[in-house]
Amino acid sequence: MMKRTIALVLVLALVLLAAGCAKTPAPAPDPEPPAQTAPAEPAPQPEPAPDPEPEPEPEPATAAEPYEILDPKVMPEGGTRDGVAYVPYDGIVEHLFFHPVIAYPELAFDGDAQANGLDDFMVTVGEFTKILNNVYEKGYVLVDIGDVWSETTDENGTAKMVRNTLYLPEGKKPVIFSYDDTNYYPYMLENGFAYKLILGEDGKVWSWGLDPQGNEVTSRDLDAIPMLDKFVEEHPDFSPFGAKACLSVTGYEGLLGYRTQTDGKVEWTDALEANRQAEREAVKPIIEELKRTGWTFGSHTWGHIRLGSGNMAKIKADTEKWFDEVGSLVGETPILFYPHGERPDGNDWTQTGEAFQYLQSQGFRVFCSVGVESFSFIKKDICAVICDRLHPDGKTLRWSRNRYLQFYDAKEIMDTSVRPDLGVGEDWKN
């Protein structure tokens, strides 16, 4: 009897245990988060909040300021603009050209093999500032070299160049500025010049370089390009049409401080080409900003070659290389600046030889040399203009004071405290 009672109790316990196990929920699979226990009555859900209005995107720090470029060949409606009367002008258009300016005279005039050459052909930032102020105070206004002459056709359909009438603020005189060799060659980097142009956080063109102690310096006061930009901002009436200067550039050491060139003297590798392409991309926005704000470009040949050599194979190869490596970046230009001031074919005024004809066939129409006055001549036998330009530099500051008095007095410009003591001309005694 006892055994039967124990058996019944065991059976009953097993039945109760099985019923309890049947009510236990199965665990969720590992990859899913643990399930949340839902309330017996679903809680009312709040209405979803409306999506917030998107905030307007802020203007980028480098947003370009508007810049207006006007046509000096067109008289303003009514003959006035901003209360200033405009009048026709058909007189001489002066032309001054500069090389990159010396930022640190202590590096340029340190007595090394380059010092005398730099004294001959360059001005310092201080001298350039004084020249700008004097030219402005003498009543000159900047005009674009591309606006002075135009290509047209005569009654026979023959292409020719014509001098344009310019409409200037009354009492003002036109002047063209051009800058040679704004490539920032290696010798310049060792002698107190800026190293390259960059875009600053304000979107404007600045210079970048190293000071004599090796510190990095970005500035708008140490290179002639940002210096002229800044001067026009402060004196907008100096550039009533928005013109700045024409940059006369070679290609054999790149462009604006960027090494965009090929080099036939070394084995050209994929790595060198990749670096060249990166430099090309880096300089493009600077070129774009310069062109947008009144700067133009001209060819100074790719290799700074002598166009009077008569070596047509060299002239053609050099021209093609300039178009390929420089023209592809700066765009088409009708302006050619002679390296060394050397005229093709001996004398381009009286001769139109093979070199001149070839260069004209490549799209060049205005050919600039260097002289003692702002001379220009429209050629009769070919669609072209030749012109000379004046060169404010150490040579003319020292030895040609009287020739430049219409722009400035060299006595007030030349910084004798930093330049070597090489003497001055007789006209300094006046």
CSV table of C-alpha atoms in Angstrom, one decimal:
chain,number,residue,atom,x,y,z
A,1,MET,CA,0.0,0.0,0.0
A,2,MET,CA,2.9,2.3,0.9
A,3,LYS,CA,4.6,1.6,-2.4
A,4,ARG,CA,1.5,2.4,-4.4
A,5,THR,CA,1.0,5.8,-2.6
A,6,ILE,CA,4.6,6.9,-3.3
A,7,ALA,CA,4.2,6.0,-7.0
A,8,LEU,CA,1.1,8.1,-7.3
A,9,VAL,CA,2.8,11.1,-5.7
A,10,LEU,CA,5.7,10.8,-8.1
A,11,VAL,CA,3.4,10.7,-11.1
A,12,LEU,CA,1.5,13.8,-9.9
A,13,ALA,CA,4.8,15.7,-9.5
A,14,LEU,CA,6.0,14.9,-13.0
A,15,VAL,CA,2.6,16.1,-14.4
A,16,LEU,CA,2.9,19.5,-12.6
A,17,LEU,CA,6.5,19.9,-13.7
A,18,ALA,CA,5.7,19.3,-17.3
A,19,ALA,CA,2.8,21.9,-17.1
A,20,GLY,CA,5.2,24.6,-15.7
A,21,CYS,CA,7.8,24.0,-18.4
A,22,ALA,CA,5.2,24.5,-21.1
A,23,LYS,CA,4.6,28.1,-20.0
A,24,THR,CA,8.3,29.3,-20.3
A,25,PRO,CA,9.0,31.5,-23.4
A,26,ALA,CA,11.8,30.5,-25.8
A,27,PRO,CA,14.9,32.7,-25.9
A,28,ALA,CA,15.3,35.1,-28.9
A,29,PRO,CA,18.0,34.4,-31.5
A,30,ASP,CA,21.4,35.9,-30.7
A,31,PRO,CA,21.6,38.4,-33.6
A,32,GLU,CA,18.4,40.2,-32.6
A,33,PRO,CA,18.2,42.6,-29.6
A,34,PRO,CA,16.1,41.3,-26.7
A,35,ALA,CA,12.4,41.7,-27.2
A,36,GLN,CA,10.7,44.4,-25.2
A,37,THR,CA,7.7,43.4,-23.2
A,38,ALA,CA,4.6,45.1,-24.7
A,39,PRO,CA,2.0,46.5,-22.3
A,40,ALA,CA,-1.4,44.9,-22.1
A,41,GLU,CA,-3.0,48.0,-23.5
A,42,PRO,CA,-1.0,49.9,-26.2
A,43,ALA,CA,-0.1,53.3,-25.0
A,44,PRO,CA,-1.3,56.2,-27.2
A,45,GLN,CA,1.5,57.4,-29.5
A,46,PRO,CA,2.3,61.1,-29.8
A,47,GLU,CA,1.9,62.9,-33.1
A,48,PRO,CA,5.3,62.9,-34.9
A,49,ALA,CA,7.0,66.3,-34.8
A,50,PRO,CA,7.2,68.1,-38.2
A,51,ASP,CA,10.6,67.9,-39.9
A,52,PRO,CA,12.6,71.0,-39.0
A,53,GLU,CA,13.1,73.6,-41.8
A,54,PRO,CA,16.6,73.1,-43.2
A,55,GLU,CA,19.0,75.9,-42.2
A,56,PRO,CA,20.4,77.9,-45.1
A,57,GLU,CA,23.9,76.9,-46.0
A,58,PRO,CA,26.4,79.5,-44.9
A,59,GLU,CA,28.3,81.4,-47.6
A,60,PRO,CA,31.7,79.7,-47.9
A,61,ALA,CA,34.7,81.7,-46.5
A,62,THR,CA,36.2,81.8,-50.0
A,63,ALA,CA,33.1,83.1,-51.8
A,64,ALA,CA,34.3,85.4,-54.6
A,65,GLU,CA,33.4,89.0,-54.3
A,66,PRO,CA,31.7,90.4,-57.5
A,67,TYR,CA,34.1,92.0,-59.9
A,68,GLU,CA,33.0,94.2,-62.8
A,69,ILE,CA,35.0,94.5,-66.0
A,70,LEU,CA,33.9,97.2,-68.4
A,71,ASP,CA,34.7,98.0,-72.0
A,72,PRO,CA,36.7,101.3,-72.5
A,73,LYS,CA,35.9,101.3,-76.2
A,74,VAL,CA,32.2,102.2,-75.3
A,75,MET,CA,31.2,105.6,-74.1
A,76,PRO,CA,29.0,105.3,-71.0
A,77,GLU,CA,25.4,106.1,-71.6
A,78,GLY,CA,25.0,109.8,-71.2
A,79,GLY,CA,28.7,110.3,-71.2
A,80,THR,CA,29.0,109.9,-67.4
A,81,ARG,CA,29.3,107.0,-65.0
A,82,ASP,CA,29.0,107.3,-61.2
A,83,GLY,CA,29.0,111.1,-61.7
A,84,VAL,CA,32.3,111.1,-63.7
A,85,ALA,CA,32.4,112.5,-67.2
A,86,TYR,CA,34.1,110.4,-69.9
A,87,VAL,CA,35.7,111.7,-73.0
A,88,PRO,CA,37.3,110.1,-76.1
A,89,TYR,CA,41.1,109.5,-76.1
A,90,ASP,CA,43.3,108.8,-79.1
A,91,GLY,CA,46.7,109.7,-77.8
A,92,ILE,CA,49.6,107.6,-76.7
A,93,VAL,CA,48.9,104.7,-74.4
A,94,GLU,CA,51.8,104.3,-72.1
A,95,HIS,CA,53.1,100.8,-71.2
A,96,LEU,CA,55.2,100.0,-68.2
A,97,PHE,CA,56.5,96.5,-67.4
A,98,PHE,CA,58.0,94.9,-64.4
A,99,HIS,CA,59.6,91.7,-63.3
A,100,PRO,CA,58.6,90.0,-60.0
A,101,VAL,CA,59.5,92.4,-57.2
A,102,ILE,CA,62.1,91.8,-54.5
A,103,ALA,CA,60.4,91.1,-51.1
A,104,TYR,CA,63.6,90.7,-49.1
A,105,PRO,CA,66.4,93.0,-50.3
A,106,GLU,CA,68.9,91.6,-47.8
A,107,LEU,CA,68.7,88.3,-49.8
A,108,ALA,CA,68.8,89.9,-53.2
A,109,PHE,CA,71.6,92.4,-52.7
A,110,ASP,CA,73.9,90.1,-50.6
A,111,GLY,CA,76.9,90.4,-52.9
A,112,ASP,CA,76.6,87.1,-54.7
A,113,ALA,CA,76.7,86.4,-58.4
A,114,GLN,CA,73.1,87.4,-58.9
A,115,ALA,CA,73.1,90.7,-57.0
A,116,ASN,CA,74.0,93.0,-59.8
A,117,GLY,CA,71.6,91.4,-62.3
A,118,LEU,CA,68.8,91.8,-59.7
A,119,ASP,CA,69.8,95.4,-59.2
A,120,ASP,CA,69.6,96.0,-63.0
A,121,PHE,CA,66.2,94.4,-63.7
A,122,MET,CA,64.1,94.4,-60.6
A,123,VAL,CA,62.5,96.8,-58.1
A,124,THR,CA,61.8,96.2,-54.4
A,125,VAL,CA,58.4,96.0,-52.8
A,126,GLY,CA,59.0,99.5,-51.3
A,127,GLU,CA,60.0,100.9,-54.7
A,128,PHE,CA,57.0,99.3,-56.4
A,129,THR,CA,54.6,100.8,-53.8
A,130,LYS,CA,56.0,104.3,-54.5
A,131,ILE,CA,55.8,103.8,-58.3
A,132,LEU,CA,52.1,102.8,-58.0
A,133,ASN,CA,51.3,105.8,-55.9
A,134,ASN,CA,53.2,108.2,-58.2
A,135,VAL,CA,51.6,106.8,-61.4
A,136,TYR,CA,48.2,107.1,-59.8
A,137,GLU,CA,48.8,110.6,-58.6
A,138,LYS,CA,50.0,111.6,-62.1
A,139,GLY,CA,46.5,110.9,-63.4
A,140,TYR,CA,47.0,107.5,-65.2
A,141,VAL,CA,44.4,104.8,-65.3
A,142,LEU,CA,44.9,101.2,-66.1
A,143,VAL,CA,43.7,99.8,-69.4
A,144,ASP,CA,43.9,96.2,-70.8
A,145,ILE,CA,46.4,95.8,-73.6
A,146,GLY,CA,43.7,93.7,-75.4
A,147,ASP,CA,41.4,96.8,-75.6
A,148,VAL,CA,43.8,99.1,-77.3
A,149,TRP,CA,43.9,97.4,-80.7
A,150,SER,CA,41.4,95.2,-82.5
A,151,GLU,CA,41.4,93.0,-85.5
A,152,THR,CA,39.0,93.9,-88.3
A,153,THR,CA,38.7,93.5,-92.1
A,154,ASP,CA,39.0,96.3,-94.7
A,155,GLU,CA,36.7,96.8,-97.7
A,156,ASN,CA,38.5,94.0,-99.5
A,157,GLY,CA,38.0,91.5,-96.7
A,158,THR,CA,41.7,91.7,-95.7
A,159,ALA,CA,42.4,91.3,-92.0
A,160,LYS,CA,44.1,94.2,-90.3
A,161,MET,CA,44.7,95.7,-86.9
A,162,VAL,CA,43.2,99.1,-85.9
A,163,ARG,CA,43.8,101.4,-83.0
A,164,ASN,CA,40.6,101.9,-80.9
A,165,THR,CA,39.3,105.1,-79.4
A,166,LEU,CA,39.2,104.8,-75.7
A,167,TYR,CA,36.6,106.6,-73.5
A,168,LEU,CA,38.4,107.6,-70.3
A,169,PRO,CA,37.4,109.6,-67.3
A,170,GLU,CA,38.0,113.2,-68.2
A,171,GLY,CA,41.5,114.4,-67.3
A,172,LYS,CA,42.9,110.8,-67.1
A,173,LYS,CA,45.6,109.2,-69.2
A,174,PRO,CA,45.8,105.4,-70.1
A,175,VAL,CA,48.6,103.1,-69.1
A,176,ILE,CA,49.1,99.4,-69.7
A,177,PHE,CA,50.9,97.3,-67.0
A,178,SER,CA,52.6,94.0,-67.9
A,179,TYR,CA,54.7,91.7,-65.7
A,180,ASP,CA,57.4,89.5,-67.2
A,181,ASP,CA,58.5,86.1,-65.9
A,182,THR,CA,55.8,85.6,-63.3
A,183,ASN,CA,56.8,81.9,-63.1
A,184,TYR,CA,58.9,82.2,-60.0
A,185,TYR,CA,62.1,80.6,-61.2
A,186,PRO,CA,64.4,78.7,-58.8
A,187,TYR,CA,67.0,81.5,-58.7
A,188,MET,CA,64.3,83.9,-57.5
A,189,LEU,CA,63.5,81.6,-54.5
A,190,GLU,CA,67.0,81.9,-53.2
A,191,ASN,CA,67.2,85.7,-53.6
A,192,GLY,CA,64.3,87.2,-51.7
A,193,PHE,CA,61.2,86.7,-53.9
A,194,ALA,CA,57.9,85.2,-53.3
A,195,TYR,CA,57.7,81.4,-54.1
A,196,LYS,CA,54.3,81.2,-55.6
A,197,LEU,CA,50.7,82.5,-55.7
A,198,ILE,CA,48.0,80.9,-53.6
A,199,LEU,CA,44.3,81.6,-52.9
A,200,GLY,CA,43.8,82.9,-49.3
A,201,GLU,CA,40.9,82.1,-47.0
A,202,ASP,CA,39.2,85.2,-48.4
A,203,GLY,CA,39.4,83.8,-51.9
A,204,LYS,CA,41.8,86.4,-53.1
A,205,VAL,CA,45.2,85.9,-54.6
A,206,TRP,CA,48.1,86.0,-52.0
A,207,SER,CA,51.8,85.2,-52.2
A,208,TRP,CA,53.5,82.4,-50.3
A,209,GLY,CA,57.2,82.1,-49.5
A,210,LEU,CA,59.9,82.0,-46.9
A,211,ASP,CA,61.4,84.9,-45.1
A,212,PRO,CA,65.2,85.2,-44.5
A,213,GLN,CA,64.8,83.1,-41.3
A,214,GLY,CA,63.0,80.3,-43.2
A,215,ASN,CA,59.5,81.0,-41.8
A,216,GLU,CA,56.5,80.6,-44.0
A,217,VAL,CA,54.9,83.9,-45.0
A,218,THR,CA,51.6,84.5,-46.8
A,219,SER,CA,51.0,88.1,-47.8
A,220,ARG,CA,49.4,90.6,-50.1
A,221,ASP,CA,52.3,93.0,-49.6
A,222,LEU,CA,55.3,91.0,-50.9
A,223,ASP,CA,54.5,90.4,-54.6
A,224,ALA,CA,53.5,92.7,-57.4
A,225,ILE,CA,50.3,90.8,-58.3
A,226,PRO,CA,48.5,90.9,-54.9
A,227,MET,CA,50.0,94.3,-54.3
A,228,LEU,CA,48.3,95.7,-57.4
A,229,ASP,CA,45.0,93.9,-56.5
A,230,LYS,CA,45.1,95.6,-53.1
A,231,PHE,CA,46.0,99.0,-54.5
A,232,VAL,CA,43.0,98.9,-56.9
A,233,GLU,CA,40.8,97.9,-54.0
A,234,GLU,CA,42.0,101.0,-52.1
A,235,HIS,CA,41.9,103.2,-55.3
A,236,PRO,CA,39.2,101.9,-57.5
A,237,ASP,CA,39.4,105.0,-59.8
A,238,PHE,CA,42.9,103.8,-60.8
A,239,SER,CA,41.2,101.0,-62.7
A,240,PRO,CA,37.8,102.3,-63.9
A,241,PHE,CA,37.3,99.4,-66.2
A,242,GLY,CA,38.6,96.7,-63.9
A,243,ALA,CA,41.9,96.1,-65.8
A,244,LYS,CA,45.0,95.0,-63.9
A,245,ALA,CA,48.0,93.8,-65.9
A,246,CYS,CA,49.0,91.3,-68.6
A,247,LEU,CA,51.2,88.5,-67.2
A,248,SER,CA,54.0,87.6,-69.7
A,249,VAL,CA,54.8,83.9,-68.9
A,250,THR,CA,57.2,81.3,-70.0
A,251,GLY,CA,56.8,77.6,-69.3
A,252,TYR,CA,60.2,76.0,-68.8
A,253,GLU,CA,59.9,76.3,-65.0
A,254,GLY,CA,56.2,76.1,-64.7
A,255,LEU,CA,53.6,78.8,-64.0
A,256,LEU,CA,52.9,81.1,-61.1
A,257,GLY,CA,55.2,79.0,-58.9
A,258,TYR,CA,53.7,75.6,-59.8
A,259,ARG,CA,55.9,73.1,-61.6
A,260,THR,CA,53.6,72.4,-64.6
A,261,GLN,CA,56.5,71.8,-67.0
A,262,THR,CA,58.0,68.7,-68.6
A,263,ASP,CA,61.7,68.3,-68.6
A,264,GLY,CA,63.5,66.7,-71.5
A,265,LYS,CA,66.8,66.6,-69.6
A,266,VAL,CA,65.7,63.8,-67.2
A,267,GLU,CA,64.1,60.5,-67.7
A,268,TRP,CA,60.4,61.2,-67.5
A,269,THR,CA,58.7,58.8,-65.1
A,270,ASP,CA,55.1,58.1,-64.2
A,271,ALA,CA,55.7,59.7,-60.8
A,272,LEU,CA,57.1,62.9,-62.4
A,273,GLU,CA,54.1,63.1,-64.7
A,274,ALA,CA,51.7,62.5,-61.8
A,275,ASN,CA,53.3,65.4,-59.9
A,276,ARG,CA,53.1,67.6,-62.9
A,277,GLN,CA,49.4,66.9,-63.4
A,278,ALA,CA,48.8,67.6,-59.7
A,279,GLU,CA,50.6,71.0,-60.1
A,280,ARG,CA,48.5,71.8,-63.1
A,281,GLU,CA,45.3,71.1,-61.2
A,282,ALA,CA,46.6,73.2,-58.3
A,283,VAL,CA,47.3,76.3,-60.4
A,284,LYS,CA,43.9,76.3,-62.3
A,285,PRO,CA,41.8,78.0,-59.6
A,286,ILE,CA,44.5,80.7,-59.3
A,287,ILE,CA,44.5,81.4,-63.0
A,288,GLU,CA,40.7,81.5,-63.0
A,289,GLU,CA,40.6,84.0,-60.2
A,290,LEU,CA,43.2,86.2,-61.9
A,291,LYS,CA,41.3,86.2,-65.1
A,292,ARG,CA,38.0,86.9,-63.3
A,293,THR,CA,39.5,90.0,-61.6
A,294,GLY,CA,41.1,91.8,-64.6
A,295,TRP,CA,44.4,90.0,-65.2
A,296,THR,CA,45.3,88.7,-68.7
A,297,PHE,CA,48.0,86.5,-70.0
A,298,GLY,CA,50.5,86.7,-72.8
A,299,SER,CA,53.3,84.4,-74.2
A,300,HIS,CA,56.9,85.1,-73.3
A,301,THR,CA,57.8,81.8,-75.2
A,302,TRP,CA,58.2,78.5,-73.5
A,303,GLY,CA,61.9,78.6,-73.1
A,304,HIS,CA,62.6,82.4,-73.0
A,305,ILE,CA,64.3,81.9,-76.4
A,306,ARG,CA,65.8,84.5,-78.7
A,307,LEU,CA,63.3,85.1,-81.5
A,308,GLY,CA,66.0,86.8,-83.6
A,309,SER,CA,68.1,83.7,-83.9
A,310,GLY,CA,66.5,82.7,-87.2
A,311,ASN,CA,66.3,79.1,-86.0
A,312,MET,CA,62.8,78.3,-87.3
A,313,ALA,CA,62.8,74.7,-86.1
A,314,LYS,CA,63.5,75.9,-82.5
A,315,ILE,CA,60.9,78.7,-82.7
A,316,LYS,CA,58.2,76.3,-84.0
A,317,ALA,CA,59.0,73.6,-81.4
A,318,ASP,CA,59.0,76.2,-78.6
A,319,THR,CA,55.8,77.8,-79.7
A,320,GLU,CA,54.0,74.4,-79.8
A,321,LYS,CA,55.3,73.6,-76.4
A,322,TRP,CA,54.0,76.9,-75.0
A,323,PHE,CA,50.6,76.2,-76.3
A,324,ASP,CA,50.6,72.6,-75.0
A,325,GLU,CA,51.9,73.3,-71.5
A,326,VAL,CA,50.9,77.0,-70.8
A,327,GLY,CA,48.3,78.0,-73.3
A,328,SER,CA,46.3,74.9,-72.3
A,329,LEU,CA,46.1,76.5,-68.8
A,330,VAL,CA,45.8,80.2,-69.4
A,331,GLY,CA,43.7,80.1,-72.6
A,332,GLU,CA,44.2,81.8,-76.0
A,333,THR,CA,46.1,85.0,-76.2
A,334,PRO,CA,46.9,87.4,-79.0
A,335,ILE,CA,49.9,89.0,-77.1
A,336,LEU,CA,53.5,87.9,-77.5
A,337,PHE,CA,56.3,89.5,-75.4
A,338,TYR,CA,59.7,89.2,-76.9
A,339,PRO,CA,62.3,87.6,-74.5
A,340,HIS,CA,65.3,89.8,-74.0
A,341,GLY,CA,63.3,92.4,-76.1
A,342,GLU,CA,64.8,90.8,-79.2
A,343,ARG,CA,62.8,91.3,-82.3
A,344,PRO,CA,62.3,88.5,-84.8
A,345,ASP,CA,63.9,88.8,-88.3
A,346,GLY,CA,66.2,91.5,-87.1
A,347,ASN,CA,63.8,94.4,-87.1
A,348,ASP,CA,60.1,93.7,-87.0
A,349,TRP,CA,59.3,97.3,-87.8
A,350,THR,CA,60.7,97.2,-91.3
A,351,GLN,CA,60.7,93.5,-91.9
A,352,THR,CA,58.1,90.7,-91.8
A,353,GLY,CA,60.3,87.7,-92.2
A,354,GLU,CA,59.7,84.0,-91.7
A,355,ALA,CA,59.7,84.1,-87.9
A,356,PHE,CA,57.2,86.9,-87.7
A,357,GLN,CA,54.9,85.4,-90.2
A,358,TYR,CA,54.9,82.1,-88.4
A,359,LEU,CA,54.2,83.7,-85.0
A,360,GLN,CA,51.4,85.7,-86.5
A,361,SER,CA,49.9,82.6,-88.1
A,362,GLN,CA,49.7,81.1,-84.6
A,363,GLY,CA,47.3,83.8,-83.5
A,364,PHE,CA,49.6,86.5,-82.1
A,365,ARG,CA,48.6,90.0,-83.1
A,366,VAL,CA,50.3,92.3,-80.6
A,367,PHE,CA,54.1,92.0,-80.4
A,368,CYS,CA,55.8,93.7,-77.5
A,369,SER,CA,59.5,94.6,-77.2
A,370,VAL,CA,61.3,96.9,-74.9
A,371,GLY,CA,62.4,100.5,-75.6
A,372,VAL,CA,62.9,104.0,-74.4
A,373,GLU,CA,59.3,105.1,-75.1
A,374,SER,CA,55.8,103.6,-75.4
A,375,PHE,CA,56.1,103.3,-79.2
A,376,SER,CA,53.5,101.4,-81.3
A,377,PHE,CA,53.1,100.8,-85.0
A,378,ILE,CA,50.4,99.0,-87.0
A,379,LYS,CA,52.1,96.9,-89.7
A,380,LYS,CA,50.8,97.4,-93.2
A,381,ASP,CA,51.7,94.1,-94.8
A,382,ILE,CA,50.3,91.7,-92.1
A,383,CYS,CA,47.6,91.8,-89.5
A,384,ALA,CA,49.8,92.8,-86.5
A,385,VAL,CA,50.9,95.6,-84.1
A,386,ILE,CA,54.4,96.0,-82.8
A,387,CYS,CA,55.0,98.1,-79.7
A,388,ASP,CA,57.7,99.0,-77.2
A,389,ARG,CA,57.2,99.3,-73.5
A,390,LEU,CA,59.2,101.1,-70.7
A,391,HIS,CA,60.9,99.3,-67.9
A,392,PRO,CA,61.0,100.7,-64.4
A,393,ASP,CA,63.9,98.8,-62.8
A,394,GLY,CA,67.3,99.4,-61.3
A,395,LYS,CA,68.9,100.4,-64.6
A,396,THR,CA,66.4,103.1,-65.4
A,397,LEU,CA,66.1,104.3,-61.8
A,398,ARG,CA,69.9,104.9,-61.8
A,399,TRP,CA,70.5,106.0,-65.4
A,400,SER,CA,67.3,107.3,-67.0
A,401,ARG,CA,65.7,109.5,-64.4
A,402,ASN,CA,64.6,112.2,-66.9
A,403,ARG,CA,62.8,109.7,-69.2
A,404,TYR,CA,60.5,108.6,-66.4
A,405,LEU,CA,59.6,111.9,-64.9
A,406,GLN,CA,56.1,111.8,-66.4
A,407,PHE,CA,55.5,108.8,-64.1
A,408,TYR,CA,57.7,109.4,-61.1
A,409,ASP,CA,61.0,110.9,-59.9
A,410,ALA,CA,63.7,108.2,-59.5
A,411,LYS,CA,65.2,110.3,-56.7
A,412,GLU,CA,62.1,109.7,-54.6
A,413,ILE,CA,61.7,106.0,-55.7
A,414,MET,CA,65.1,104.3,-55.5
A,415,ASP,CA,66.0,102.8,-52.1
A,416,THR,CA,69.7,103.5,-51.9
A,417,SER,CA,69.7,102.2,-48.3
A,418,VAL,CA,69.3,98.6,-49.6
A,419,ARG,CA,70.8,98.6,-53.1
A,420,PRO,CA,74.5,98.3,-53.9
A,421,ASP,CA,76.4,101.5,-54.4
A,422,LEU,CA,76.7,101.5,-58.2
A,423,GLY,CA,76.3,105.2,-58.9
A,424,VAL,CA,73.6,107.2,-60.6
A,425,GLY,CA,73.3,109.2,-63.8
A,426,GLU,CA,74.1,112.8,-64.5
A,427,ASP,CA,70.4,113.6,-64.6
A,428,TRP,CA,70.2,113.0,-60.9
A,429,LYS,CA,72.1,116.3,-60.4
A,430,ASN,CA,69.2,118.4,-61.8
